[in-house]
Coordinates of C-alpha atoms in Angstrom, one line a residue:
M1 CA 56.9 105.2 89.1
E2 CA 58.5 106.1 92.0
M3 CA 56.7 108.1 94.5
D4 CA 56.9 111.8 94.3
I5 CA 59.7 112.9 96.8
D6 CA 57.3 115.6 98.5
I7 CA 54.7 112.9 99.1
E8 CA 57.3 110.7 100.6
K9 CA 58.3 113.4 102.8
E10 CA 55.0 114.0 103.8
I11 CA 54.3 110.3 104.6
I12 CA 57.6 110.3 106.8
K13 CA 56.3 113.3 108.9
K14 CA 52.8 111.4 109.4
I15 CA 54.7 108.3 110.8
E16 CA 57.2 110.5 112.7
D17 CA 54.3 112.2 114.5
I18 CA 52.2 108.7 114.9
V19 CA 55.3 107.3 116.7
S20 CA 55.8 110.4 119.0
Y21 CA 52.4 110.3 120.1
N22 CA 51.9 106.8 120.1
D23 CA 48.8 107.2 117.9
V24 CA 47.4 103.9 117.2
E25 CA 44.5 105.4 115.4
G26 CA 46.4 107.6 113.4
A27 CA 48.6 104.4 112.3
V28 CA 45.5 102.4 111.2
N29 CA 44.2 105.4 109.3
L30 CA 47.5 105.8 107.3
C31 CA 47.3 102.5 106.2
K32 CA 43.5 103.1 104.8
E33 CA 44.8 106.3 103.4
V34 CA 47.9 105.6 101.8
H35 CA 49.2 102.8 99.6
Y36 CA 51.3 100.0 101.5
V37 CA 54.1 100.1 98.9
D38 CA 54.2 104.1 99.6
I39 CA 54.4 103.3 103.4
C40 CA 57.3 100.7 102.6
E41 CA 59.1 103.4 100.9
A42 CA 58.9 106.0 103.4
L43 CA 59.6 103.5 106.2
D44 CA 62.9 102.7 104.3
E45 CA 64.1 106.0 105.0
M46 CA 63.5 105.9 108.6
E47 CA 65.4 104.7 111.7
D48 CA 64.9 101.0 112.8
Y49 CA 63.4 102.1 116.2
Q50 CA 60.8 104.3 114.4
V51 CA 59.9 101.4 111.9
K52 CA 59.4 99.0 115.0
A53 CA 57.4 101.3 116.7
F54 CA 55.0 102.1 114.0
I55 CA 54.5 98.2 112.9
K56 CA 53.8 97.1 116.1
M57 CA 51.0 99.7 116.3
L58 CA 49.3 97.8 113.2
P59 CA 46.5 95.2 113.2
F60 CA 48.1 92.1 111.8
E61 CA 46.4 92.5 108.6
D62 CA 48.0 95.9 108.0
V63 CA 51.2 94.2 108.7
A64 CA 50.2 91.7 106.3
G65 CA 49.7 94.1 103.6
L66 CA 53.1 96.0 104.2
L67 CA 54.9 92.6 104.4
E68 CA 53.3 91.7 100.9
S69 CA 53.9 94.9 99.4
S70 CA 57.8 95.1 100.5
W71 CA 61.2 93.8 99.6
D72 CA 63.5 91.5 101.3
D73 CA 65.6 93.6 103.3
F74 CA 62.3 95.3 104.6
Q75 CA 60.9 91.8 105.6
L76 CA 64.2 90.9 107.1
L77 CA 64.2 93.9 109.1
V78 CA 60.2 93.8 110.2
T79 CA 60.2 89.9 111.0
P80 CA 62.5 89.9 114.2
F81 CA 59.7 92.4 115.6
F82 CA 57.2 89.7 116.3
T83 CA 57.1 86.3 117.8
N84 CA 56.2 83.0 116.0
A85 CA 52.9 83.0 117.0
E86 CA 52.5 86.6 115.7
L87 CA 54.0 85.9 112.6
I88 CA 51.7 82.7 112.0
N89 CA 48.5 85.0 112.4
I90 CA 50.1 87.9 110.3
F91 CA 50.5 84.6 107.5
S92 CA 47.0 84.3 107.7
Y93 CA 46.3 87.1 105.9
M94 CA 49.0 86.7 103.0
T95 CA 48.7 84.4 100.1
N96 CA 50.6 81.0 100.4
A97 CA 53.2 82.3 97.7
D98 CA 53.7 85.3 99.6
V99 CA 54.4 83.4 102.7
A100 CA 56.7 81.1 101.1
D101 CA 58.7 83.9 99.5
L102 CA 59.3 85.5 102.9
L103 CA 60.1 82.5 104.8
G104 CA 62.8 81.7 102.0
F105 CA 64.5 85.0 103.2
L106 CA 64.6 83.9 106.9
S107 CA 67.2 82.0 108.9
T108 CA 66.9 78.1 108.5
S109 CA 66.2 77.9 112.3
R110 CA 63.5 80.4 112.2
R111 CA 61.6 78.9 109.2
K112 CA 61.9 75.3 110.6
E113 CA 60.5 76.7 113.8
L114 CA 57.5 78.6 112.2
L115 CA 56.6 75.5 110.0
R116 CA 56.6 73.5 113.1
Y117 CA 54.0 75.7 114.7
M118 CA 51.8 76.1 111.5
K119 CA 48.7 73.6 110.8
D120 CA 50.0 70.6 108.9
S121 CA 47.8 71.4 105.8
D122 CA 49.5 75.0 105.6
S123 CA 53.0 73.7 106.5
D124 CA 52.9 70.9 103.7
I125 CA 51.8 73.4 101.1
L126 CA 54.8 75.8 102.2
K127 CA 57.0 73.0 102.3
M128 CA 56.3 72.0 98.6
I129 CA 56.5 75.5 97.2
L130 CA 60.1 76.3 99.3
S131 CA 61.2 72.8 97.8
F132 CA 61.2 74.4 94.3
D133 CA 63.9 76.9 93.1
A134 CA 62.5 80.5 94.1
E135 CA 62.9 81.4 90.0
S136 CA 61.1 78.0 89.1
C137 CA 57.5 78.2 88.2
G138 CA 56.9 76.3 91.6
G139 CA 58.7 79.1 93.3
I140 CA 56.4 81.7 92.1
M141 CA 52.9 79.9 91.8
T142 CA 50.0 80.5 94.1
T143 CA 48.3 77.5 95.6
E144 CA 45.1 79.4 96.6
F145 CA 42.9 78.3 93.2
I146 CA 39.6 76.2 92.7
A147 CA 40.2 72.8 91.3
L148 CA 37.0 70.7 91.0
K149 CA 36.3 66.9 90.1
E150 CA 35.0 66.5 86.7
N151 CA 32.1 64.3 87.7
L152 CA 30.5 67.0 89.9
T153 CA 27.3 68.6 88.6
V154 CA 26.9 72.4 88.5
R155 CA 24.9 72.6 91.4
Q156 CA 27.6 70.7 93.7
A157 CA 30.3 72.6 92.1
I158 CA 28.4 75.9 92.9
I159 CA 28.0 74.8 96.6
K160 CA 32.1 73.8 96.8
I161 CA 33.0 77.2 95.5
K162 CA 31.0 78.9 98.0
E163 CA 32.9 77.1 100.5
I164 CA 36.1 77.8 99.0
A165 CA 36.1 81.2 97.6
P166 CA 36.6 83.1 100.7
I167 CA 40.1 81.9 100.9
T168 CA 41.0 81.7 97.3
E169 CA 42.9 84.2 95.2
I170 CA 41.6 82.9 92.1
I171 CA 37.7 82.4 91.2
D172 CA 37.2 83.3 87.5
Y173 CA 38.7 80.1 86.1
L174 CA 37.9 76.8 87.6
L175 CA 40.3 74.0 87.0
I176 CA 38.8 70.7 86.2
T177 CA 40.6 67.6 87.3
D178 CA 40.0 63.6 87.3
K179 CA 40.0 61.6 90.3
L180 CA 43.7 61.6 90.4
H181 CA 44.1 65.3 90.3
K182 CA 45.4 65.3 86.7
L183 CA 44.3 68.5 84.9
Q184 CA 41.5 67.8 82.1
G185 CA 40.6 71.4 81.2
I186 CA 39.0 74.6 82.6
V187 CA 35.4 75.9 82.9
D188 CA 34.9 79.7 83.2
L189 CA 32.7 81.0 86.2
R190 CA 30.2 82.7 83.7
Q191 CA 29.8 79.6 82.0
L192 CA 29.1 77.3 85.3
L193 CA 26.4 79.9 86.4
V194 CA 24.3 79.9 83.2
A195 CA 24.4 76.0 83.0
D196 CA 21.8 73.4 84.1
D197 CA 22.4 72.3 87.7
T198 CA 22.5 68.8 86.7
T199 CA 25.2 69.0 84.0
L200 CA 28.2 67.8 84.9
L201 CA 31.6 69.8 84.8
K202 CA 33.3 67.4 82.2
E203 CA 30.2 68.1 79.8
L204 CA 31.1 72.1 80.2
L205 CA 35.0 71.8 80.1
E206 CA 37.1 73.5 77.5
D207 CA 40.4 72.0 76.4
F208 CA 43.2 73.9 78.1
P209 CA 46.8 73.0 76.6
F210 CA 48.5 75.7 78.4
Y211 CA 50.7 74.5 81.4
V212 CA 54.1 74.5 82.7
F213 CA 56.0 71.7 85.1
A214 CA 56.7 73.2 88.6
T215 CA 60.7 72.8 87.9
D216 CA 60.7 75.0 84.7
D217 CA 62.3 78.4 85.0
Q218 CA 59.9 81.3 85.6
E219 CA 60.8 82.9 82.0
E220 CA 58.9 79.6 80.6
A221 CA 55.6 80.9 82.2
S222 CA 56.4 84.5 81.4
N223 CA 56.8 83.9 77.9
M224 CA 53.9 81.7 77.5
I225 CA 51.4 84.1 79.3
T226 CA 52.9 86.9 77.1
K227 CA 52.6 85.1 73.6
Y228 CA 49.0 83.6 74.3
D229 CA 47.5 86.6 76.4
L230 CA 46.6 84.2 79.4
E231 CA 45.1 85.2 82.8
I232 CA 46.1 81.9 84.3
L233 CA 48.8 79.3 83.8
P234 CA 48.5 75.9 85.8
V235 CA 51.6 74.5 87.3
V236 CA 51.6 70.7 87.1
N237 CA 54.0 67.8 88.3
H238 CA 55.4 65.3 85.7
S239 CA 52.4 63.4 86.4
M240 CA 50.1 66.2 85.2
A241 CA 48.6 66.5 88.5
V242 CA 48.0 70.1 89.3
L243 CA 49.9 71.9 92.1
G244 CA 49.1 75.6 91.7
V245 CA 48.5 78.3 89.1
I246 CA 50.4 81.5 88.1
T247 CA 48.5 84.6 87.2
A248 CA 49.2 87.2 84.8
D249 CA 49.8 89.6 87.6
D250 CA 52.4 87.1 89.0
I251 CA 54.3 87.9 85.7
V252 CA 54.7 91.4 85.9
S253 CA 57.0 91.2 88.8
V254 CA 58.9 88.2 86.8
I255 CA 59.4 90.4 83.7
D256 CA 60.6 93.5 85.5
Q257 CA 63.1 91.1 87.6
E258 CA 64.4 89.1 84.3
Y259 CA 64.5 92.5 82.4
T260 CA 66.6 94.0 85.5
E261 CA 69.0 91.0 85.4
D262 CA 69.5 90.9 82.0
I263 CA 70.3 94.8 82.1
L264 CA 72.5 94.4 84.8
A265 CA 74.1 91.3 83.4
M266 CA 75.2 93.0 80.4
G267 CA 77.1 95.7 82.1
G268 CA 78.9 93.0 84.2
V269 CA 76.7 94.1 87.4
S270 CA 75.3 91.8 90.0
Q271 CA 71.7 91.6 90.0
D272 CA 71.8 92.2 93.7
E273 CA 73.3 95.5 93.5
E274 CA 71.3 98.4 94.1
F275 CA 72.5 102.2 93.4
D276 CA 72.7 102.8 97.4
S277 CA 74.2 99.0 98.1
E278 CA 77.3 99.2 100.5
F279 CA 80.7 100.6 99.0
F280 CA 82.4 97.3 99.4
E281 CA 79.5 95.0 98.0
S282 CA 79.7 97.3 94.9
F283 CA 83.1 97.0 94.7
K284 CA 83.1 93.3 94.9
N285 CA 80.4 93.0 92.4
R286 CA 82.3 95.0 89.8
I287 CA 86.0 94.3 89.8
P288 CA 85.6 90.7 88.3
W289 CA 83.9 92.1 85.0
L290 CA 86.7 95.0 85.0
I291 CA 89.6 92.5 85.3
V292 CA 88.5 90.5 82.5
N293 CA 88.0 93.4 80.3
L294 CA 91.4 94.3 81.3
F295 CA 92.7 91.1 79.6
T296 CA 90.6 91.7 76.5
A297 CA 91.7 95.2 76.3
F298 CA 95.4 93.7 76.3
L299 CA 94.6 91.5 73.5
A300 CA 93.3 94.3 71.4
A301 CA 96.4 96.5 72.2
S302 CA 98.7 93.4 71.4
V303 CA 97.0 93.7 67.8
V304 CA 98.0 97.1 67.6
G305 CA 101.4 96.6 68.8
M306 CA 101.9 94.4 65.9
F307 CA 101.7 97.4 63.6
S308 CA 103.6 100.0 65.4
D309 CA 105.9 100.4 62.5
T310 CA 102.8 101.0 60.2
I311 CA 101.5 103.6 62.6
E312 CA 104.7 105.5 63.4
A313 CA 105.0 106.0 59.3
V314 CA 101.3 107.1 59.2
V315 CA 100.1 108.9 62.2
A316 CA 96.9 109.6 61.1
L317 CA 96.0 106.0 61.4
S318 CA 95.9 106.0 65.2
A319 CA 93.3 108.5 65.0
A320 CA 91.3 106.6 62.4
M321 CA 91.5 103.3 63.8
P322 CA 89.1 103.8 66.8
I323 CA 86.3 104.8 64.5
V324 CA 86.5 101.4 62.9
T325 CA 86.3 99.6 66.2
G326 CA 83.7 101.9 67.7
M327 CA 81.6 101.6 64.7
G328 CA 81.8 98.1 64.5
G329 CA 80.8 97.7 68.5
N330 CA 77.7 99.5 67.9
A331 CA 76.6 97.3 65.0
G332 CA 77.2 94.5 67.2
N333 CA 75.5 95.5 69.7
Q334 CA 72.5 96.5 67.6
T335 CA 72.3 92.7 66.5
L336 CA 73.2 91.4 70.0
A337 CA 70.3 93.4 71.4
I338 CA 67.7 91.7 69.0
V339 CA 68.9 88.4 69.4
L340 CA 69.0 88.5 73.4
T341 CA 65.4 89.7 73.4
S342 CA 64.3 87.2 71.2
L343 CA 66.1 84.5 72.8
A344 CA 64.5 85.9 76.2
R345 CA 60.9 85.6 74.5
G346 CA 62.0 82.1 73.3
D347 CA 61.3 82.9 69.9
M348 CA 65.2 82.0 68.7
D349 CA 67.1 78.8 68.5
L350 CA 70.7 78.3 66.7
I351 CA 69.5 75.1 64.8
K352 CA 66.3 76.6 63.5
D353 CA 67.2 80.1 62.9
W354 CA 70.9 79.9 61.9
R355 CA 69.9 81.3 58.2
L356 CA 69.0 84.7 59.4
I357 CA 72.8 84.9 59.7
F358 CA 72.7 85.8 56.0
K359 CA 70.6 88.6 56.9
E360 CA 73.1 90.3 59.1
I361 CA 75.6 89.8 56.4
G362 CA 73.7 91.8 53.9
L363 CA 72.9 94.5 56.5
G364 CA 76.7 94.4 57.2
L365 CA 77.5 95.0 53.9
L366 CA 75.1 97.8 53.2
N367 CA 75.0 99.5 56.5
G368 CA 79.2 99.1 56.3
A369 CA 79.2 100.5 52.9
I370 CA 77.2 103.7 53.4
I371 CA 79.0 104.5 56.9
G372 CA 82.2 103.5 55.2
V373 CA 81.5 106.1 52.2
G374 CA 80.8 108.9 54.9
A375 CA 83.9 108.3 57.1
G376 CA 86.4 107.5 53.9
V377 CA 85.3 110.7 52.4
I378 CA 85.8 112.8 55.6
L379 CA 89.2 111.0 56.4
A380 CA 90.4 111.6 52.8
I381 CA 89.9 115.3 52.7
M382 CA 91.1 115.7 56.3
Y383 CA 94.5 114.2 55.5
S384 CA 94.4 115.0 51.7
N385 CA 94.9 111.2 50.6
P386 CA 92.3 109.3 49.1
F387 CA 93.7 105.9 50.0
L388 CA 93.4 106.5 53.5
G389 CA 89.5 106.6 52.7
V390 CA 89.4 103.7 50.5
I391 CA 91.2 101.6 53.4
M392 CA 88.6 103.1 55.8
F393 CA 85.9 102.1 53.5
F394 CA 86.7 98.4 53.1
S395 CA 87.7 98.2 56.9
M396 CA 84.4 99.6 57.9
I397 CA 82.5 97.0 55.6
L398 CA 84.7 94.0 57.0
N399 CA 84.5 95.0 60.6
I400 CA 80.6 95.6 60.5
I401 CA 79.9 92.6 58.9
L402 CA 81.9 90.7 61.4
A403 CA 79.9 92.3 64.2
G404 CA 77.0 91.2 62.8
I405 CA 78.0 87.9 62.6
T406 CA 79.3 87.7 66.0
G407 CA 76.5 89.8 67.8
F408 CA 74.0 87.1 66.2
L409 CA 76.2 83.7 66.8
I410 CA 77.6 84.6 70.3
P411 CA 74.2 84.7 72.3
L412 CA 72.9 81.8 70.4
I413 CA 75.9 79.7 70.9
L414 CA 76.2 80.5 74.5
D415 CA 72.5 79.7 75.0
K416 CA 73.1 76.4 73.2
V417 CA 75.5 75.5 75.9
N418 CA 73.5 76.5 78.8
I419 CA 75.8 79.7 79.6
D420 CA 73.8 83.0 80.0
P421 CA 74.2 84.8 77.0
A422 CA 73.0 88.4 78.8
V423 CA 76.3 87.9 81.1
A424 CA 79.1 86.7 78.7
S425 CA 77.9 88.1 75.1
S426 CA 79.0 91.6 75.3
I427 CA 82.6 90.9 76.5
F428 CA 83.0 88.4 73.7
L429 CA 81.5 91.1 71.0
T430 CA 83.7 93.6 72.2
T431 CA 86.8 91.4 72.1
F432 CA 86.1 90.5 68.4
T433 CA 85.3 94.0 66.9
D434 CA 88.0 95.7 68.7
T435 CA 90.8 93.0 68.0
C436 CA 89.4 92.3 64.4
G437 CA 89.0 95.7 63.6
F438 CA 92.2 96.9 64.4
F439 CA 93.8 93.9 62.5
I440 CA 91.8 94.6 59.2
F441 CA 92.0 98.6 59.4
L442 CA 95.9 98.4 60.1
G443 CA 96.5 95.3 58.2
L444 CA 95.1 96.8 55.1
A445 CA 97.2 100.3 55.7
S446 CA 100.3 98.0 56.0
V447 CA 99.6 96.5 52.7
F448 CA 99.0 99.8 50.8
L449 CA 101.4 101.5 53.1
N450 CA 103.7 103.1 50.0
K451 CA 100.2 104.7 49.0
L452 CA 99.7 106.2 52.5
I453 CA 103.2 107.7 53.1

């Protein structure tokens, strides 16, 4: 939920007063009273010099909180306000995953400088995370977790946890590894605390068959955490050595990102475009899709042109034919939405689920018949010609069946050949339902033209 506009104005006014009076204490108190996200949204509406003045008043811990709660444009604005040494201090209050994300937005030269000034241990971890694609499991994992060797006793493990816990994000679940750091299972912290001090961890560990490889797409982790209701998901390399973990909290942002990408892709819009994007950026993102649609529109128009004599003979056809294509498109989009959602969850596959196409054919037959009867009766009455109604009835059935088949097959085939189905499916579907709808309706009308005149 977005912040209430009145609250946002109130925060903006407070920040303006803080900047005007150089009120350092007021800036610190505002960060205690207001969530970092709300402060970031307010700062986004202000001038750069005001943002800089406010940010520079804050202790590094609060700056870290703002950077972790903000978006890439805000981070790119704020990071130049600080020297490399100051940024490294700020990073000490942030998780490695968030630091890696921020470094990914910086210029190559600044990123290299920062990594060079860091401690080798921190630098190595960040370099590892940065080596993975930003939308891979390795790119979104956190390295701040507790992994313990299986040959430790409970007492030794508790001592180790006390040492590590203050700088660790996740302590409820302990990953248990062998001497080569390969994942063996997990131990619940509660189970550890009630066990005998001399018990070895390998005697307590539970088998944990859920994990992802660092190179897997983040959707793989999202699907697994959602399907099995997991709180953490280990990330391993191909030797099964643990590199990090993904939490359920991490997946919330992934789900939102993937959902947004798919919705925008289905509309032919870049995932980078926002409602307030620059004019020419929006133009550049939208025009390719519109050009492609122009060519498909000409394809449909060419089919209509083939039957120009039929349309001239029966003018009522020009008013009726958009009904066929419109209903076909709507029916196809229903199927398409279901298949795309199932594909995103990893629940469908062309080879495994191809028989479900018969369900779509059945639905198309039934839905087409019901819609066709309604549309046919109305047309027959409007134009006092029952044959026009009959043609509409059969055209509606055939086009809705076709729409169901194409809405089912297109995304599955595209997914099989590694083309994003969310991006390309709708344009293929529209092309099929429009061109075939016109061809079926006008073709039947041409066959029975003598009954329509």
